[in-house]
PDB file of C-alpha atoms (C1' of nucleotides) in Angstrom:
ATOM      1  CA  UNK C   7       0.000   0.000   0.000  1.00  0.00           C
ATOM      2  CA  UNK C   8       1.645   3.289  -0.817  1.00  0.00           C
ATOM      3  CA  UNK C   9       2.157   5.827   1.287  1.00  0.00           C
ATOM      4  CA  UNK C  10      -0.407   8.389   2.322  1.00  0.00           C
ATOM      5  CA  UNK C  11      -0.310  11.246   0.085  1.00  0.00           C
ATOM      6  CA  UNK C  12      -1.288  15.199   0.260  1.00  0.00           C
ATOM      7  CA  UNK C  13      -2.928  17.314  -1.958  1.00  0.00           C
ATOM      8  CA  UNK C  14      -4.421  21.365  -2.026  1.00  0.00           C
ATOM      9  CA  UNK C  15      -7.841  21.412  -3.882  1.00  0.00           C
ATOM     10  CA  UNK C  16      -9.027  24.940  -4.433  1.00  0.00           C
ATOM     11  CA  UNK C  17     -12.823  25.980  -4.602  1.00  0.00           C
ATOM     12  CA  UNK C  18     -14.344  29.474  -5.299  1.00  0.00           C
ATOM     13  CA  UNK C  19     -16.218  29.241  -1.537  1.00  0.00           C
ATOM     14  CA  UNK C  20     -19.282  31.179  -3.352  1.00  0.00           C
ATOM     15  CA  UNK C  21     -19.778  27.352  -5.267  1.00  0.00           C
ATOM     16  CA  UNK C  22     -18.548  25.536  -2.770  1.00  0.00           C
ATOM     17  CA  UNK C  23     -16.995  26.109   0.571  1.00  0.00           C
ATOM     18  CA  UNK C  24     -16.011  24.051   3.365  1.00  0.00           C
ATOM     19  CA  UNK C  25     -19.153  24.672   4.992  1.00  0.00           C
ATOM     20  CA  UNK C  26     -21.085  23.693   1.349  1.00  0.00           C
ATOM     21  CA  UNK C  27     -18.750  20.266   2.118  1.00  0.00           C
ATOM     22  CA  UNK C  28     -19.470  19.986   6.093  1.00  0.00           C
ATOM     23  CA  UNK C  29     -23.364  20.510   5.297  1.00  0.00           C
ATOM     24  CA  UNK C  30     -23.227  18.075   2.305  1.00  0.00           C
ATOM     25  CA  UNK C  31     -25.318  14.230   2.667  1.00  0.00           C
ATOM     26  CA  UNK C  32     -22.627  11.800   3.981  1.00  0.00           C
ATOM     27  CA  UNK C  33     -20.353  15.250   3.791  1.00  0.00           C
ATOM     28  CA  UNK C  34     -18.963  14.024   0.581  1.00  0.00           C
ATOM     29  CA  UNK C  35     -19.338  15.372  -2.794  1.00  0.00           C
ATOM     30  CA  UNK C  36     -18.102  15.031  -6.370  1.00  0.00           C
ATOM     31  CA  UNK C  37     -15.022  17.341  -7.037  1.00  0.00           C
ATOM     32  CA  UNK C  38     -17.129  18.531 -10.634  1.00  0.00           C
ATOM     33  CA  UNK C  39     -15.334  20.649 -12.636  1.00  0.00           C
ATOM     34  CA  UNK C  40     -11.641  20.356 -13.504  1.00  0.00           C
ATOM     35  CA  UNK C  41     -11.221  21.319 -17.148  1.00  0.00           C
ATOM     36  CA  UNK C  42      -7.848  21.337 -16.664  1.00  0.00           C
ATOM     37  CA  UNK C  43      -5.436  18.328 -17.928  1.00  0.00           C
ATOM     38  CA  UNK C  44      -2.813  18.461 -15.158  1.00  0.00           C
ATOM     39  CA  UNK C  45      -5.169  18.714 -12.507  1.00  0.00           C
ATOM     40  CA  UNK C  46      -7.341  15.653 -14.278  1.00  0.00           C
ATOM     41  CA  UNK C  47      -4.379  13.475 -14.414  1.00  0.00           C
ATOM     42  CA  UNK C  48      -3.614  13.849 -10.675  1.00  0.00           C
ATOM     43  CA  UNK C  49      -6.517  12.770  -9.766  1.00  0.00           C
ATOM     44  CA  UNK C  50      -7.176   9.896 -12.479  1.00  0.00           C
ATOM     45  CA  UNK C  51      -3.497   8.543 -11.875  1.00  0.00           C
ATOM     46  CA  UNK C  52      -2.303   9.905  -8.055  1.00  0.00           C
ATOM     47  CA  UNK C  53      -4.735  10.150  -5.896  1.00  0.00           C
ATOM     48  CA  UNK C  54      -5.763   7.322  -3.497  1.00  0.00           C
ATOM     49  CA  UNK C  55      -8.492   7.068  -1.386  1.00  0.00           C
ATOM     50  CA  UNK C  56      -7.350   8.858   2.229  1.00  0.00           C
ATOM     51  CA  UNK C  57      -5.647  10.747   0.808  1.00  0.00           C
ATOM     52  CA  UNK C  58      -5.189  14.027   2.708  1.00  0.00           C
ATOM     53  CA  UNK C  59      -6.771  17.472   0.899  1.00  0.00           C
ATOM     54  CA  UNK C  60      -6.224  21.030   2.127  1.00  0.00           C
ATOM     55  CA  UNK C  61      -9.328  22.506   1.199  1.00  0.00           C
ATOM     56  CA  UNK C  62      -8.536  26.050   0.101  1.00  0.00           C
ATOM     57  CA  UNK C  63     -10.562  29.141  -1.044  1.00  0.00           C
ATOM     58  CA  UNK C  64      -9.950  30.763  -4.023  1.00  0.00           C
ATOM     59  CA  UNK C  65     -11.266  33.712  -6.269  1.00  0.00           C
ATOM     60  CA  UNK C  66     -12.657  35.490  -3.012  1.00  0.00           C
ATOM     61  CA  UNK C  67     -11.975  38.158   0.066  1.00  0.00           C
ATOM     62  CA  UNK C  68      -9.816  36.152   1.912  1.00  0.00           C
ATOM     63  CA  UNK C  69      -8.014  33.277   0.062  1.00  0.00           C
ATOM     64  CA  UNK C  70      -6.433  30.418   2.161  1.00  0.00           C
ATOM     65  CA  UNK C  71      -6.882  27.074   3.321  1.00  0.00           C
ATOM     66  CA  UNK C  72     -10.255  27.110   5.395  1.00  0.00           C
ATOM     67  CA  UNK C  73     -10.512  22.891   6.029  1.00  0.00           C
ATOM     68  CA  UNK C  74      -9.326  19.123   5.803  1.00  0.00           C
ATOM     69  CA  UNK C  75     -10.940  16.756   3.341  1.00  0.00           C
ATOM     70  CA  UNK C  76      -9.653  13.082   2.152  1.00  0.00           C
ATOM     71  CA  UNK C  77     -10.110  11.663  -1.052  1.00  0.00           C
ATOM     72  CA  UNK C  78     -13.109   9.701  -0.941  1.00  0.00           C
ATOM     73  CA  UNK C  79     -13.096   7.791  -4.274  1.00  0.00           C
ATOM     74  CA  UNK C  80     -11.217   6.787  -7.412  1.00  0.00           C
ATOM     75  CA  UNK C  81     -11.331   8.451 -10.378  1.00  0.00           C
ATOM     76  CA  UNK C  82     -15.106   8.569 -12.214  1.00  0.00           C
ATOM     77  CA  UNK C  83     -16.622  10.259 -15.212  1.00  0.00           C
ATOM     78  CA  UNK C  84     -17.278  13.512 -14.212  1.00  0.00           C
ATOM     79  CA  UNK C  85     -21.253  13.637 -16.177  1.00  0.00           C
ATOM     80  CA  UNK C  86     -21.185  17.481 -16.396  1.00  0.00           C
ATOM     81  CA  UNK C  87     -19.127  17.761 -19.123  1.00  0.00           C
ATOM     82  CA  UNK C  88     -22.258  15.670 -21.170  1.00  0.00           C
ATOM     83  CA  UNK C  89     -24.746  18.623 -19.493  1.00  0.00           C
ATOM     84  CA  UNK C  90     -25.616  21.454 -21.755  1.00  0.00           C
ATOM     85  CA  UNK C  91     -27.075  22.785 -19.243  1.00  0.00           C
ATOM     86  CA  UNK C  92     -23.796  22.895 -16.837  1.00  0.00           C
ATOM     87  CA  UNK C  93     -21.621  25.926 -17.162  1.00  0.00           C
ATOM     88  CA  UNK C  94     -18.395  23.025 -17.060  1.00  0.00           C
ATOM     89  CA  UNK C  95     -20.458  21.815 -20.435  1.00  0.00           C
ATOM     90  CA  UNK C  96     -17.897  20.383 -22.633  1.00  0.00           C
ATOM     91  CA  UNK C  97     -19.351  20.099 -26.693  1.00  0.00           C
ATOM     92  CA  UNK C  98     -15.576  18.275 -27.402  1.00  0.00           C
ATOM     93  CA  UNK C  99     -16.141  15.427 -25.242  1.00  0.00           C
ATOM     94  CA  UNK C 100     -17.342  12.445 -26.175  1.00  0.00           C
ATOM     95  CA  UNK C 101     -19.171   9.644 -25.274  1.00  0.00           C
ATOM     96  CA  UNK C 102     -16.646   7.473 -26.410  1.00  0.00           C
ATOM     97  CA  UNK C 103     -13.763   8.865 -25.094  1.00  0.00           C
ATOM     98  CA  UNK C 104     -14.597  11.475 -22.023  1.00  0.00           C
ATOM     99  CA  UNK C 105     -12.074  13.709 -21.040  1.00  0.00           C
ATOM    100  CA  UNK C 106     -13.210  14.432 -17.773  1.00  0.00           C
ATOM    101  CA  UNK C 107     -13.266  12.393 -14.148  1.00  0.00           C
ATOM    102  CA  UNK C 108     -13.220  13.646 -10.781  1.00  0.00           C
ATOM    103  CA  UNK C 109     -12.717  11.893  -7.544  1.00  0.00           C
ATOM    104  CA  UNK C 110     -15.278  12.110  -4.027  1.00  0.00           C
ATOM    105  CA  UNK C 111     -14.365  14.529  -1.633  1.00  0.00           C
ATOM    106  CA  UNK C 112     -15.200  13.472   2.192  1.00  0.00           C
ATOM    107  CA  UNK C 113     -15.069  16.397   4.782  1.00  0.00           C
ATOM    108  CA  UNK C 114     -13.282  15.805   7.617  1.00  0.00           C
ATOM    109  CA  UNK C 115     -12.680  19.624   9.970  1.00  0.00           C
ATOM    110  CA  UNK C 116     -13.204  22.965   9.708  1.00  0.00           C
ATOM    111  CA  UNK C 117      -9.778  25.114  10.261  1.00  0.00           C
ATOM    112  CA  UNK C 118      -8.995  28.317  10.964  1.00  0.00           C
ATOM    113  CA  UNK C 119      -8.434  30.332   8.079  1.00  0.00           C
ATOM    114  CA  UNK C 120      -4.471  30.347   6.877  1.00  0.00           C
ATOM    115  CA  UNK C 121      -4.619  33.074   4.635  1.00  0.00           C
ATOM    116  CA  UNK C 122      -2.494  33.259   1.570  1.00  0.00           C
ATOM    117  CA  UNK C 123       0.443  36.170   3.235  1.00  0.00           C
ATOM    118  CA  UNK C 124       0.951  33.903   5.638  1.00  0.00           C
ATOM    119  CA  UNK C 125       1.744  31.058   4.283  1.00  0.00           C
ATOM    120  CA  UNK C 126       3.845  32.890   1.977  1.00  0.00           C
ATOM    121  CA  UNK C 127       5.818  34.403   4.885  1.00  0.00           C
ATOM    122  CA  UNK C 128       6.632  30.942   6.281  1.00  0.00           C
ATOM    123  CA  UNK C 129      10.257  30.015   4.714  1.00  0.00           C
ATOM    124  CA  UNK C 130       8.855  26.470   5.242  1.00  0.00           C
ATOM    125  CA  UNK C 131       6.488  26.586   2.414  1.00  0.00           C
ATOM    126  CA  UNK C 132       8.498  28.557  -0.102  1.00  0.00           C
ATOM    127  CA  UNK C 133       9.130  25.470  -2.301  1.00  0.00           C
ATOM    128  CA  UNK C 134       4.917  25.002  -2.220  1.00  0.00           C
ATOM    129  CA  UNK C 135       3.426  24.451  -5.633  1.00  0.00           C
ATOM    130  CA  UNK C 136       0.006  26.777  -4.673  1.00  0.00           C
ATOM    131  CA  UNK C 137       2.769  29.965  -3.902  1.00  0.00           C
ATOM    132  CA  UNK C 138       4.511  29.649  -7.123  1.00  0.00           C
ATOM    133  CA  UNK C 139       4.145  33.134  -9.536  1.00  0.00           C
ATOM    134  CA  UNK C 140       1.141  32.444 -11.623  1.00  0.00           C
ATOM    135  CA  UNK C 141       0.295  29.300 -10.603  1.00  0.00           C
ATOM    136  CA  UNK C 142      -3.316  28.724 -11.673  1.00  0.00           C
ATOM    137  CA  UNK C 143      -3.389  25.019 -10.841  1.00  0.00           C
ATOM    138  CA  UNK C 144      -6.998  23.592  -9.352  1.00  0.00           C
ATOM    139  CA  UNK C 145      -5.259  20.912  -7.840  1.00  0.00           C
ATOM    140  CA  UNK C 146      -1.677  21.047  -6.690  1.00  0.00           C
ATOM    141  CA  UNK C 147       0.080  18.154  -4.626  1.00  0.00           C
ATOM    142  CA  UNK C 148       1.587  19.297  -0.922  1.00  0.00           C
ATOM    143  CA  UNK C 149       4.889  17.325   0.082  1.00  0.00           C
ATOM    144  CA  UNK C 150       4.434  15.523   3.708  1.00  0.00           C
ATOM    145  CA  UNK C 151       6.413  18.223   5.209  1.00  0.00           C
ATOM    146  CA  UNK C 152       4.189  21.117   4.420  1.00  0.00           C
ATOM    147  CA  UNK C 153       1.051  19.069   5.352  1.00  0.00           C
ATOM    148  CA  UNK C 154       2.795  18.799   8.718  1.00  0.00           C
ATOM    149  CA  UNK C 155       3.723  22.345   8.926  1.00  0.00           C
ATOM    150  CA  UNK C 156      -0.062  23.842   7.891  1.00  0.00           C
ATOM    151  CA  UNK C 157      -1.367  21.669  10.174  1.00  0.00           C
ATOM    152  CA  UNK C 158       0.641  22.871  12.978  1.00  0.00           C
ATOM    153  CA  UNK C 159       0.030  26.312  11.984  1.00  0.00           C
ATOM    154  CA  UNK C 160      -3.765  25.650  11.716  1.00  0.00           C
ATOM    155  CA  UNK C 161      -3.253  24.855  15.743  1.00  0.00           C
ATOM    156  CA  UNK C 162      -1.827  28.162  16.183  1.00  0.00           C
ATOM    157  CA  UNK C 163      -4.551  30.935  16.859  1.00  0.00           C
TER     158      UNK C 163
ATOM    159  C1'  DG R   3     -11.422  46.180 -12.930  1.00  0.00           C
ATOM    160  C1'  DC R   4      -6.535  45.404 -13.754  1.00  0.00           C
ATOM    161  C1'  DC R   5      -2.981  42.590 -15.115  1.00  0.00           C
ATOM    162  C1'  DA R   6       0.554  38.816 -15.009  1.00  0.00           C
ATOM    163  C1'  DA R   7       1.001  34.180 -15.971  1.00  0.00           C
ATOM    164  C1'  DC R   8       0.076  30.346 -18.351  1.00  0.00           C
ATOM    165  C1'  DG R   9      -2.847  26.715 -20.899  1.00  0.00           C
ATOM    166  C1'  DT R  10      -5.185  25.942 -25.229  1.00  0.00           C
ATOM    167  C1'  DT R  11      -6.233  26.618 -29.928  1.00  0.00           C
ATOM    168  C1'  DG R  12      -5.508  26.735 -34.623  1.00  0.00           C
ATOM    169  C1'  DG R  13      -3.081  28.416 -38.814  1.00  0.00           C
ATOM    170  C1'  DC R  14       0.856  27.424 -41.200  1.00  0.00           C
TER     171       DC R  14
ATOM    172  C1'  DG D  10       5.656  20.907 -34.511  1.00  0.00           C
ATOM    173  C1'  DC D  11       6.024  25.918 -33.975  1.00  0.00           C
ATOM    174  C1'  DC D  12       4.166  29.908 -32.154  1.00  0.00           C
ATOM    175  C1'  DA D  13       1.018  33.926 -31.960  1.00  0.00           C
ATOM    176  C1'  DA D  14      -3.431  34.993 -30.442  1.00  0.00           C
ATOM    177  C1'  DC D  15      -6.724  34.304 -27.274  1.00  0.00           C
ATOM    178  C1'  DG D  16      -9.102  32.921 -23.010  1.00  0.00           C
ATOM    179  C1'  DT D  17      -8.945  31.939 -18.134  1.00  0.00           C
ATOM    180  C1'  DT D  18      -7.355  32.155 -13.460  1.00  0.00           C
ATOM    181  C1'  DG D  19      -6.939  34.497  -9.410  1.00  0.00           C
ATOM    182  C1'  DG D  20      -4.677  37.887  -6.349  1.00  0.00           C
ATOM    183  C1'  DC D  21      -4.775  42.567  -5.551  1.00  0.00           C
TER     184       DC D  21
END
DNA sequence: GCCAACGTTGGC
DNA sequence: GCCAACGTTGGC
């Protein structure tokens, strides 16, 4: 069994936010969405169930990481890419050959909110894929040693 | 609303 | 397969 890996999954909170996770049935919901190939291939080919998630807010007045989640699933055919009703609509994918899958997300605590300065002021997170320039990455993985270091800064007030 | 960064598209 | 144009992301 490999080991437990760690991953930072961003949602606008006005979609979805922690609390839209915590409030959830079973407090696990399809990660719809990803239109984005990188981010699609992490998930179809690295992510294991248990895996830990650093659920972070994006695209609103205070970005940061606001919760933990785990990986809840494998990989499945994300349907709202067949939906022309759904604004992640996709008229290139096919039946035959669908582009997209997401994996279950499974809530598992509401944090404090680590905004984005500060984890950009800790030296220990420097090398983090979420703080590089222009990074516009959905999904970005988190090495074992920054999981442990957000989570011992989520203890600090 | 601005703008930098970067992924995707499509002509050649 | 190159690369310019375009669209999107996301912090500020």
């Amino acid at each position: 069994m490999p080991a437990r890996q760690y991953w930072l999954m961003k949602s606008e909170p006005e979609e979805c936010s922690i609390d839209t996770l915590a409030q959830s049935v079973s407090q696990c919901l399809p990660w719809t969405g990803v239109r984005n190939y990188q981010a699609r291939n992490f998930m179809r080919d690295a992510m294991q169930v248990g895996d830990g998630v650093l659920f972070y807010h994006s695209s609103c007045p205070q970005p940061g990481v606001a919760g933990l989640a785990e990986v809840a699933s494998a990989a499945y055919l994300d349907a709202t890419q067949f939906d022309p009703a759904s604004p992640y609509f996709d008229a290139r994918s096919q039946r035959e050959a669908p582009r997209w899958l997401h994996v279950d997300v499974r809530f598992v605590r509401k944090t404090r909110l680590l905004g984005l300065a500060e984890m950009r002021a800790q030296p220990g997170l420097a090398g983090m894929t979420l703080l590089r320039p222009g990074n516009r990455l959905s999904i970005t993985p988190v090495t074992p040693a920054e999981w442990q270091l957000i989570l011992e800064l989520l203890e600090r007030t």
